[in-house]
């Protein structure tokens, strides 16, 4: 794991643990959020199985960009009702992924609370959504994007230019 990502995950774990959330239920958003949630789950030492969300059907740009070719089933092995959920994603940018994730969570029931943890927070919010826990902040231009990827079992971040067509 590259050092920046490793430090950011440690930072996230420390922030979440310091909050002393009563009986937290960790939920990762596919794909990068699940990778991070798995690492946090072990670092924090949560005994209950974590959940995963695929928000493909909840996205507001579904009609424009089409269905993600790798749609996965969401898995919430614990009841959502009255739980303290810690939602994990890789990059918080516009807030639209988080809005979709909240919609899906609420389709399972009404949690007591939802806190948001992200590996990377960057400017450019389109919705009034902020993270409660942040691993690192990146100052990127509008035409850049941060992508989390796995290489040989290690998590890395790639900063790349976005083509506008």
Coordinates of C-alpha atoms in Angstrom, one line a residue:
X1 CA 0.0 0.0 0.0
X2 CA 1.5 3.4 -0.9
X3 CA 2.4 5.4 2.2
X4 CA -0.1 8.2 1.5
X5 CA -3.0 5.7 1.4
X6 CA -1.7 3.8 4.4
X7 CA -1.5 7.0 6.4
X8 CA -5.0 8.1 5.3
X9 CA -6.5 4.8 6.3
X10 CA -4.8 5.0 9.7
X11 CA -6.0 8.6 10.1
X12 CA -9.6 7.4 9.2
X13 CA -9.5 4.5 11.7
X14 CA -8.2 6.8 14.5
X15 CA -11.0 9.4 13.8
X16 CA -13.7 6.8 13.8
X17 CA -12.4 5.0 17.0
X18 CA -12.1 8.4 18.8
X19 CA -15.8 9.2 18.1
X20 CA -16.8 6.2 20.3
X21 CA -19.8 5.4 18.2
X22 CA -22.2 3.1 20.0
X23 CA -22.3 -0.3 18.2
X24 CA -21.1 1.0 14.7
X25 CA -22.2 -0.8 11.6
X26 CA -19.6 -0.3 8.9
X27 CA -20.9 -0.1 5.3
X28 CA -18.6 0.3 2.3
X29 CA -19.7 1.6 -1.2
X30 CA -18.5 -0.5 -4.1
X31 CA -15.8 -0.7 -5.1
X32 CA -13.2 1.5 -3.4
X33 CA -15.3 2.2 -0.4
X34 CA -15.6 -1.6 0.3
X35 CA -11.8 -2.0 0.0
X36 CA -11.3 0.8 2.6
X37 CA -14.1 -0.5 4.9
X38 CA -12.5 -3.9 4.9
X39 CA -9.2 -2.4 6.1
X40 CA -10.9 -0.2 8.7
X41 CA -13.0 -3.1 9.9
X42 CA -9.9 -4.9 10.9
X43 CA -8.0 -1.9 12.2
X44 CA -10.8 -0.7 14.4
X45 CA -11.6 -4.3 15.5
X46 CA -15.4 -4.3 14.8
X47 CA -16.6 -7.9 15.4
X48 CA -19.9 -7.6 13.5
X49 CA -19.8 -8.3 9.8
X50 CA -19.7 -5.2 7.6
X51 CA -22.1 -4.3 4.9
X52 CA -21.6 -3.4 1.2
X53 CA -23.6 -1.2 -1.1
X54 CA -23.8 -1.1 -4.9
X55 CA -25.6 2.2 -5.7
X56 CA -25.8 1.7 -9.4
X57 CA -29.6 1.7 -9.5
X58 CA -29.8 4.7 -7.2
X59 CA -27.6 7.1 -9.2
X60 CA -29.2 10.2 -10.6
X61 CA -27.1 10.0 -13.8
X62 CA -28.2 6.4 -14.6
X63 CA -30.1 7.6 -17.8
X64 CA -27.0 9.5 -19.0
X65 CA -24.1 7.2 -18.3
X66 CA -25.9 3.8 -18.4
X67 CA -25.6 0.9 -16.0
X68 CA -22.3 0.1 -14.5
X69 CA -21.2 -3.1 -16.3
X70 CA -20.1 -4.6 -12.9
X71 CA -23.3 -4.3 -10.9
X72 CA -23.0 -6.2 -7.6
X73 CA -25.6 -7.1 -5.0
X74 CA -25.7 -4.9 -1.9
X75 CA -25.2 -6.8 1.3
X76 CA -26.4 -5.5 4.6
X77 CA -26.1 -8.5 6.9
X78 CA -27.4 -6.6 10.0
X79 CA -30.6 -4.7 10.4
X80 CA -30.3 -1.0 9.5
X81 CA -33.2 0.1 11.7
X82 CA -32.0 2.2 14.7
X83 CA -28.3 1.4 14.0
X84 CA -25.4 3.8 13.9
X85 CA -24.0 3.4 10.4
X86 CA -20.5 4.5 9.3
X87 CA -20.7 4.8 5.6
X88 CA -17.3 4.5 3.8
X89 CA -16.3 5.7 0.3
X90 CA -13.0 6.3 -1.5
X91 CA -13.5 9.8 -2.9
X92 CA -16.0 12.5 -1.9
X93 CA -16.3 15.0 -4.8
X94 CA -19.8 16.1 -5.9
X95 CA -21.7 14.2 -3.2
X96 CA -23.9 12.4 -5.7
X97 CA -22.6 8.9 -4.8
X98 CA -23.3 9.5 -1.1
X99 CA -26.8 10.8 -1.9
X100 CA -27.5 7.5 -3.8
X101 CA -26.0 5.5 -0.9
X102 CA -28.3 7.2 1.6
X103 CA -31.3 6.5 -0.6
X104 CA -30.4 2.8 -0.7
X105 CA -29.7 2.6 3.1
X106 CA -33.1 4.1 3.8
X107 CA -34.8 1.6 1.5
X108 CA -33.7 -1.0 4.1
X109 CA -34.9 0.9 7.1
X110 CA -34.3 4.0 9.2
X111 CA -30.9 4.1 10.9
X112 CA -30.4 6.1 14.2
X113 CA -27.5 7.9 12.5
X114 CA -25.2 7.8 9.5
X115 CA -21.7 9.2 9.7
X116 CA -19.6 9.5 6.5
X117 CA -15.9 8.5 6.3
X118 CA -13.9 9.1 3.1
X119 CA -10.4 8.3 2.1
X120 CA -10.1 11.4 0.0
X121 CA -12.1 14.7 0.2
X122 CA -11.8 17.2 -2.6
X123 CA -13.5 20.4 -3.5
X124 CA -16.4 20.5 -6.0
X125 CA -19.5 19.6 -4.0
X126 CA -22.8 19.8 -5.9
X127 CA -24.9 18.7 -2.9
X128 CA -24.6 19.8 0.7
X129 CA -22.8 16.6 1.8
X130 CA -19.7 16.7 4.0
X131 CA -17.6 13.9 5.5
X132 CA -17.4 13.3 9.3
X133 CA -14.1 11.5 8.9
X134 CA -11.5 12.2 6.3
X135 CA -8.2 10.4 5.5
X136 CA -6.7 13.1 3.3
X137 CA -7.7 16.2 1.3
X138 CA -6.6 16.8 -2.3
X139 CA -6.7 20.1 -4.1
X140 CA -7.4 19.0 -7.7
X141 CA -8.4 21.0 -10.7
X142 CA -11.9 20.5 -12.2
X143 CA -10.4 18.4 -15.0
X144 CA -8.5 16.0 -12.7
X145 CA -9.9 13.1 -10.8
X146 CA -8.5 10.8 -8.1
X147 CA -9.0 7.1 -8.6
X148 CA -8.4 4.4 -6.0
X149 CA -7.1 1.1 -7.5
X150 CA -5.6 -2.2 -6.4
X151 CA -2.3 -3.4 -7.7
X152 CA -0.8 -6.6 -6.4
X153 CA -3.1 -6.5 -3.3
X154 CA -2.0 -2.9 -2.5
X155 CA -4.2 0.2 -2.6
X156 CA -3.0 3.1 -4.6
X157 CA -4.3 6.5 -5.7
X158 CA -3.9 7.7 -9.3
X159 CA -4.5 11.4 -10.2
X160 CA -5.4 11.7 -13.9
X161 CA -6.8 14.2 -16.3
X162 CA -10.5 13.8 -17.3
X163 CA -11.3 14.0 -21.0
X164 CA -14.3 16.1 -21.8
X165 CA -16.1 15.0 -24.9

